[in-house]
Short mmCIF file of C-alpha atoms and ligand atoms in Angstrom, two decimals:
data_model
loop_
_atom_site.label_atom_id
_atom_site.label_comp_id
_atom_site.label_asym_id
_atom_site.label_seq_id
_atom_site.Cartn_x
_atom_site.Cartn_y
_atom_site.Cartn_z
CA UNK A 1 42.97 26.81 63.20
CA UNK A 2 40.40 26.93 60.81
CA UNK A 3 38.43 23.92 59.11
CA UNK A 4 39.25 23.29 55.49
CA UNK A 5 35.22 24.12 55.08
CA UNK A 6 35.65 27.84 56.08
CA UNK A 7 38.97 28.13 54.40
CA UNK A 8 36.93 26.90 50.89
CA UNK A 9 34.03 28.94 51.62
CA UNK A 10 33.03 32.07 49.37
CA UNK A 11 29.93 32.51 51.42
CA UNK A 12 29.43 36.73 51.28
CA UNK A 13 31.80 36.73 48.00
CA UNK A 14 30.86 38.19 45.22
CA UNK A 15 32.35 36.92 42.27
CA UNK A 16 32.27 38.03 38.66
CA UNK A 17 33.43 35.56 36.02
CA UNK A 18 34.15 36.61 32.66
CA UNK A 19 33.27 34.09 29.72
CA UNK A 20 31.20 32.07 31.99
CA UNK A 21 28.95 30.42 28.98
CA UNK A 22 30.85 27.82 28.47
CA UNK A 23 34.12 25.66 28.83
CA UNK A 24 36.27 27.02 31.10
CA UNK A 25 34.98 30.16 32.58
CA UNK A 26 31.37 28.20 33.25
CA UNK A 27 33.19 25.24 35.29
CA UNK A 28 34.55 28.60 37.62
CA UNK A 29 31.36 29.94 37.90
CA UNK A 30 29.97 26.68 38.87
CA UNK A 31 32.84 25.67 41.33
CA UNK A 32 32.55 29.16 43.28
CA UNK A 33 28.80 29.11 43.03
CA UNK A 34 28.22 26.27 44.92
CA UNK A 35 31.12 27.14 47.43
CA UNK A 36 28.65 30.23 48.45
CA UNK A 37 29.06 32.95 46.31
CA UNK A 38 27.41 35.27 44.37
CA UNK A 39 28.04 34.83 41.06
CA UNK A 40 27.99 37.49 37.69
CA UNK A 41 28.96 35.44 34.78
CA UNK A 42 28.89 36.60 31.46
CA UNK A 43 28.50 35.83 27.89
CA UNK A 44 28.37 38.00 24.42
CA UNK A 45 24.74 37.54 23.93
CA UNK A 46 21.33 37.84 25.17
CA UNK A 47 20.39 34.22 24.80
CA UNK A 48 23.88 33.33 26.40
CA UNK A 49 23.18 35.45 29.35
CA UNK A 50 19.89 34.09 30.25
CA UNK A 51 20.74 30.44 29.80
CA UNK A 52 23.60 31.35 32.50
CA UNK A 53 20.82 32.67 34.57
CA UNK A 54 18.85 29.32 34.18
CA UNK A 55 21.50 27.03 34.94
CA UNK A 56 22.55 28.46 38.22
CA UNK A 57 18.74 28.29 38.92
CA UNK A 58 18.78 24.92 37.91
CA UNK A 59 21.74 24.39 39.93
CA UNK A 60 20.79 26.54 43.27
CA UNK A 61 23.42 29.32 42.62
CA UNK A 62 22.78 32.68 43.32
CA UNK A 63 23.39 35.33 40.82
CA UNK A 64 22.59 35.61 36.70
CA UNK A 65 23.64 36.21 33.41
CA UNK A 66 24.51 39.22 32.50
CA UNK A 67 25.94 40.63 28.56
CA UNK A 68 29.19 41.73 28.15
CA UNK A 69 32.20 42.48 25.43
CA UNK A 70 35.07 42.37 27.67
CA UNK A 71 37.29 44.10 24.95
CA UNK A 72 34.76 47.22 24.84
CA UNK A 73 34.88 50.05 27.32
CA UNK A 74 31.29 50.80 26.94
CA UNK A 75 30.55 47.50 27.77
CA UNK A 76 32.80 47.01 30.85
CA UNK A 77 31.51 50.44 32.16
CA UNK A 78 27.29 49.01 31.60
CA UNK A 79 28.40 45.78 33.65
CA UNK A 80 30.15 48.02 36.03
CA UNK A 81 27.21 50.64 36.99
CA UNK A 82 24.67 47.14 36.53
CA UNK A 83 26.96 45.11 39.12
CA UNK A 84 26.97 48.19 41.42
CA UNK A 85 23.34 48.80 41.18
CA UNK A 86 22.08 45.06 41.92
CA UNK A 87 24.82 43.19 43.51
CA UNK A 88 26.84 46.00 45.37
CA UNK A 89 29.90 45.66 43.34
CA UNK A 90 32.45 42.34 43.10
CA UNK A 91 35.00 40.96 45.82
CA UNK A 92 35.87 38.42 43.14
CA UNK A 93 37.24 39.42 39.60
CA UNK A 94 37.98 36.20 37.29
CA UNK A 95 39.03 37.58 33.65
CA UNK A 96 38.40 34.42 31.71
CA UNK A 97 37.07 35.72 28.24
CA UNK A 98 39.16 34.92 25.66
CA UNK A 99 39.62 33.93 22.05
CA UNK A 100 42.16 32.45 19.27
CA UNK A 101 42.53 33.69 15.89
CA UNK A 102 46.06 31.31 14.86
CA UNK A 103 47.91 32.36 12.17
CA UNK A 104 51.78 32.55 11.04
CA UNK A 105 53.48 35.89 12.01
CA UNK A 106 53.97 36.78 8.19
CA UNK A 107 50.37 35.95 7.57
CA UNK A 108 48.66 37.30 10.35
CA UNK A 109 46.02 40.25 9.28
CA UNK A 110 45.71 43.35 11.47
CA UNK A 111 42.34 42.14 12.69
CA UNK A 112 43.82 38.99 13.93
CA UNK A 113 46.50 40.48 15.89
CA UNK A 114 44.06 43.38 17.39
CA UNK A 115 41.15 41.57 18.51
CA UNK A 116 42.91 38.66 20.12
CA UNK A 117 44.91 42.00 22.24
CA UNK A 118 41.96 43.60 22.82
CA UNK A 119 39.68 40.36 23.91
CA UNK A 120 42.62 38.73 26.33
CA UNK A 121 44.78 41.78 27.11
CA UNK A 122 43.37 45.11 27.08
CA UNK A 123 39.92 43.25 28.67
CA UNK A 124 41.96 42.80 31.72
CA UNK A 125 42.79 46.22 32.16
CA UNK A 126 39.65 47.71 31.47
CA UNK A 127 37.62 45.41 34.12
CA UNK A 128 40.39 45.24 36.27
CA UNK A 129 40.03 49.51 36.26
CA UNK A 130 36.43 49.29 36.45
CA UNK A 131 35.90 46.99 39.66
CA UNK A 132 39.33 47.28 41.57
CA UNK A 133 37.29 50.53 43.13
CA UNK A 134 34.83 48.61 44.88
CA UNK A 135 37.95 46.37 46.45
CA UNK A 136 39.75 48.73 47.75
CA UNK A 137 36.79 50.36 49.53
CA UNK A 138 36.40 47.25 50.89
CA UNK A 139 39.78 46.37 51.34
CA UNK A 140 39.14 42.87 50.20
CA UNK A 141 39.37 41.56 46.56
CA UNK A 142 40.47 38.89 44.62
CA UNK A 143 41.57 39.36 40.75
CA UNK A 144 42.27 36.16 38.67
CA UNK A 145 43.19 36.34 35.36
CA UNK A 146 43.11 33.11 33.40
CA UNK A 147 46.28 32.96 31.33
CA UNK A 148 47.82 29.86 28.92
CA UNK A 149 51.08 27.65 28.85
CA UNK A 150 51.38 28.97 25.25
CA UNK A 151 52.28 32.40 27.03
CA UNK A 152 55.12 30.69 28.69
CA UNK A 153 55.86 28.14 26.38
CA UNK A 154 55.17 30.19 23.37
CA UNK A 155 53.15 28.26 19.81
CA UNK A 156 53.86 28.34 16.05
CA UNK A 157 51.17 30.22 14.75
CA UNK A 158 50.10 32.19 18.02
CA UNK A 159 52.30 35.18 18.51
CA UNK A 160 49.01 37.10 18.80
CA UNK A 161 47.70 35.13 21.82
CA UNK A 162 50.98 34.56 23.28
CA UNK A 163 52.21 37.78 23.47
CA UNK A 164 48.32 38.57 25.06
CA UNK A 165 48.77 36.19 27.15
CA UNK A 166 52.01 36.79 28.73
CA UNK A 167 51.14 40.48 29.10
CA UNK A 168 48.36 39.32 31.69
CA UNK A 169 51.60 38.19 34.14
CA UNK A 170 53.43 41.05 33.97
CA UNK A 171 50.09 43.06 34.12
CA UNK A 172 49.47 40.77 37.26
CA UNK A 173 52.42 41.47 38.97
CA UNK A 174 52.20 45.21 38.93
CA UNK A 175 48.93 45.11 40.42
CA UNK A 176 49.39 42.95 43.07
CA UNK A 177 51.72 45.43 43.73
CA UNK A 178 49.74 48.08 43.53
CA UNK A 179 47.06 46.73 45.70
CA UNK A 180 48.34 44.54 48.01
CA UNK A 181 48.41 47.26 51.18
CA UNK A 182 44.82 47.04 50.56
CA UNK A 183 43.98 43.53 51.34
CA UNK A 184 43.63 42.80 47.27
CA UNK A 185 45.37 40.17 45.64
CA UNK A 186 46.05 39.41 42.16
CA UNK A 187 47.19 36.11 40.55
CA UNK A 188 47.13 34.17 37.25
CA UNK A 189 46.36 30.91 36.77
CA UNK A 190 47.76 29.22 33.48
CA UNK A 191 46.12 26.57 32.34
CA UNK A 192 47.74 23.80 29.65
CA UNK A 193 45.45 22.10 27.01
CA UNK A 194 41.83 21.72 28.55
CA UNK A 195 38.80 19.57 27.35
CA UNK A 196 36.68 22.59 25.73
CA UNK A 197 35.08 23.80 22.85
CA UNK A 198 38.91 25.99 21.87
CA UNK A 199 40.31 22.49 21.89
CA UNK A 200 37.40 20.42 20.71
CA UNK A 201 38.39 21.28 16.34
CA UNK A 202 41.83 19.48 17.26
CA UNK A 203 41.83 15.96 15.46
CA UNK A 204 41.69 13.43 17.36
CA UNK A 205 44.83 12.05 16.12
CA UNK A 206 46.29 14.93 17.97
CA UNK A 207 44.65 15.06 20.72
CA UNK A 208 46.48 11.62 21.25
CA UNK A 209 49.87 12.73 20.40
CA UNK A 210 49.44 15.49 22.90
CA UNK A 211 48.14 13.70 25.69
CA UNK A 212 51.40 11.37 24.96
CA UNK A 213 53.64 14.38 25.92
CA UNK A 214 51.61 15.47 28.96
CA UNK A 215 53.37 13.53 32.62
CA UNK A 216 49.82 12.95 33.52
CA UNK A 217 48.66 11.42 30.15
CA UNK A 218 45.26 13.39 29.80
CA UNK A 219 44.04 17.02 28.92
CA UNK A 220 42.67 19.03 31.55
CA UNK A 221 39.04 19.18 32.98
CA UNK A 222 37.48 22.64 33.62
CA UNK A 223 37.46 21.85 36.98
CA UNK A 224 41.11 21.06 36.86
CA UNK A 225 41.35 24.55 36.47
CA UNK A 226 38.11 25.55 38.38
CA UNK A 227 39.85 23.89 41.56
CA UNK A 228 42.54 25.94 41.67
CA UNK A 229 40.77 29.74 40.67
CA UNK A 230 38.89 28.14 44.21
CA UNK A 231 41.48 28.12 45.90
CA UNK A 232 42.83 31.68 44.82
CA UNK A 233 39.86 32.89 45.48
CA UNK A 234 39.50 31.90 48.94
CA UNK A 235 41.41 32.08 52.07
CA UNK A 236 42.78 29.15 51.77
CA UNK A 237 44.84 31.67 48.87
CA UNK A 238 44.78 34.82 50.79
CA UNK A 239 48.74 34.74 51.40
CA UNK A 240 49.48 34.12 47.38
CA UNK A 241 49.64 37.27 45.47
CA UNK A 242 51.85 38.35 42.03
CA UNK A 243 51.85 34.38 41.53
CA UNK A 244 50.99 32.33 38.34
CA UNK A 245 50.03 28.92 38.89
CA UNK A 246 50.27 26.24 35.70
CA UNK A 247 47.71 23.45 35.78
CA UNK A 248 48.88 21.55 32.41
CA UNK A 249 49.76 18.03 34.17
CA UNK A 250 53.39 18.69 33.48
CA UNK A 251 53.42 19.39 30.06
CA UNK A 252 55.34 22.62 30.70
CA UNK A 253 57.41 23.12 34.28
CA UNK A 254 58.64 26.47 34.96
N1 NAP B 301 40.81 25.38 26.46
C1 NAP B 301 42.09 25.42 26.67
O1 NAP B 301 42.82 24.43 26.40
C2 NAP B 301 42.75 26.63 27.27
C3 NAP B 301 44.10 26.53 27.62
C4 NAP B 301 44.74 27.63 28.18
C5 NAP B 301 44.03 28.79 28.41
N2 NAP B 301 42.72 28.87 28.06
C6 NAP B 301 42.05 30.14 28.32
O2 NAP B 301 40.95 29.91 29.16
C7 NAP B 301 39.91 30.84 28.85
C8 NAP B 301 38.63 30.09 28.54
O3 NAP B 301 38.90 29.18 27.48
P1 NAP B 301 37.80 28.12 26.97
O4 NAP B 301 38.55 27.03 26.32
O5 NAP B 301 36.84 27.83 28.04
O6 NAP B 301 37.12 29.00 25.82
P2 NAP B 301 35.74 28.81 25.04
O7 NAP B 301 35.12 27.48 25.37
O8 NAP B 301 36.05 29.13 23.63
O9 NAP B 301 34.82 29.96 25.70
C9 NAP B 301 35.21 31.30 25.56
C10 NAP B 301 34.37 32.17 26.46
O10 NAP B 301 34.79 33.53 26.28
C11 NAP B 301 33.66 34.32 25.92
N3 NAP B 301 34.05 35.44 25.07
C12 NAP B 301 34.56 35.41 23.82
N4 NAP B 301 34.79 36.67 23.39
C13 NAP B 301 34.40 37.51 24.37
C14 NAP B 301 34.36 38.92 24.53
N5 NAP B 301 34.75 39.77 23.57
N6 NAP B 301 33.88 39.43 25.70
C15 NAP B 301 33.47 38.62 26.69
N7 NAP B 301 33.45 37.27 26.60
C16 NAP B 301 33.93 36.72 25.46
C17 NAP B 301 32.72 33.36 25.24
O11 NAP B 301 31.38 33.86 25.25
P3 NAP B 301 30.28 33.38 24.16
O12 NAP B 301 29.87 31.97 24.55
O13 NAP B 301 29.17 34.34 24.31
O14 NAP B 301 30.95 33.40 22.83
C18 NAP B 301 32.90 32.11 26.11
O15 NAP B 301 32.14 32.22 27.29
C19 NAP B 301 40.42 31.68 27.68
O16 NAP B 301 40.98 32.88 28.15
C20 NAP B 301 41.50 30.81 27.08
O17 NAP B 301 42.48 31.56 26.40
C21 NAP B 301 42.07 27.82 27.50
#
């Protein structure tokens, strides 16, 4: 038997996190931080990047800030031969990185469609290619791609970002069986509507209607969703692979 301590632990883990600025992808940095890993997270600037750096500082985590445009290949391949170089390559792949650009199907501009594919979707795949090396080397790895109830669910307005993000499960599942002689898991974890800034330009009017709908009357935390990319993560997950988990108290139930 082994104490829930050492099942939670990411002590010898290292973790990239995608998008780890703010909202979201920073509450997953943070949560597997301070559970003992090493942490990469990224943002799309400089200044981004090194106030990542000084807030696990701040915070005792070890690892940085580093620059990144998860939908270029350039980029992923920099982060790849700059992960391998200082940290020895990731155990721990979290693509979180993602973006909304809402518009009706008949009005939706060829920009909006491509860049919300290539930032959620194709992102996956190239990082996923670029660090799944390392992991099976090691045999040990952990990919967790942050998803959205809109990809199940579907949304008025976001075909773009549904269809992006419903690609990451099927994406998922092939993978996991891919990898999965090899010690290398692969989930998604779908959260519903979560306090951040994606959700912050809702009214608040909204806000309250939604929270009306949701069986546990609230949006989400990060750590809502931080809690459970912990759990995947560790070995308290080790035996869950191909799976996507919702965390949208009830809103949606697959
Ligand atoms: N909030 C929600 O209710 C909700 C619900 C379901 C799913 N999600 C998903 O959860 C993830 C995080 O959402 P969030 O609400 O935390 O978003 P957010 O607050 O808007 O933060 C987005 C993050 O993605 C980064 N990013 C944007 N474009 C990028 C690119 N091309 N390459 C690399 N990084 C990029 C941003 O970096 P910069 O700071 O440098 O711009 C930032 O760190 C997204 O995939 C989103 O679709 C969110």
């Amino acid at each position: 038997m082994t104490a829930a301590n050492e099942l939670l632990s990411l002590a010898g883990e290292t973790v990239l996190v995608t998008g780890a600025s703010r909202g979201i992808g920073a509450g997953i940095a943070h949560a597997l931080g301070v559970a003992g890993a090493t942490v990469v997270g990224t943002a799309t600037t400089e200044a981004g990047a090194a106030a990542i750096t000084e807030r696990f500082r701040q915070v005792g985590i070890r690892g940085r800030g580093l620059v990144l445009d998860a939908s270029s290949a350039a980029s992923v391949g920099n982060a790849q031969k700059d992960i391998d170089s200082r940290e020895g390559g990731v155990t721990v792949l979290v693509n979180n990185a993602g973006i909304t650009r809402d518009n009706l199907l008949l009005r939706m501009k060829d920009e909006e469609w491509d860049s919300v594919i290539a930032t959620n979707l194709s992102s996956v795949f190239l990082t996923s290619k670029a660090f799944v090396r390392g992991m099976l080397k090691q045999r040990h790895g952990r990919i967790i791609n942050i998803s959205s109830v809109i990809g199940a669910m579907g949304n008025a307005g976001q075909a773009n970002y549904a269809a992006a993000k419903a690609g990451m499960v099927g994406f998922s599942k092939s993978l996991a069986r891919e990898v999965g002689s090899r010690g290398i898991t692969v989930n998604v974890v779908a959260p519903g509507f979560i306090q951040t800034d994606m959700t912050s330009s809702m009214p608040e009017e909204q806000r309250a209607r939604l929270a009306a709908q949701i069986p546990l009357q609230r949006l989400g935390s990060v750590d809502d969703v931080a809690g459970v990319v912990l759990f995947l993560a560790s070995r308290a997950g080790a035996y869950v692979t191909g799976e996507t988990i919702h965390v949208n108290g009830g809103l949606f139930m697959v």
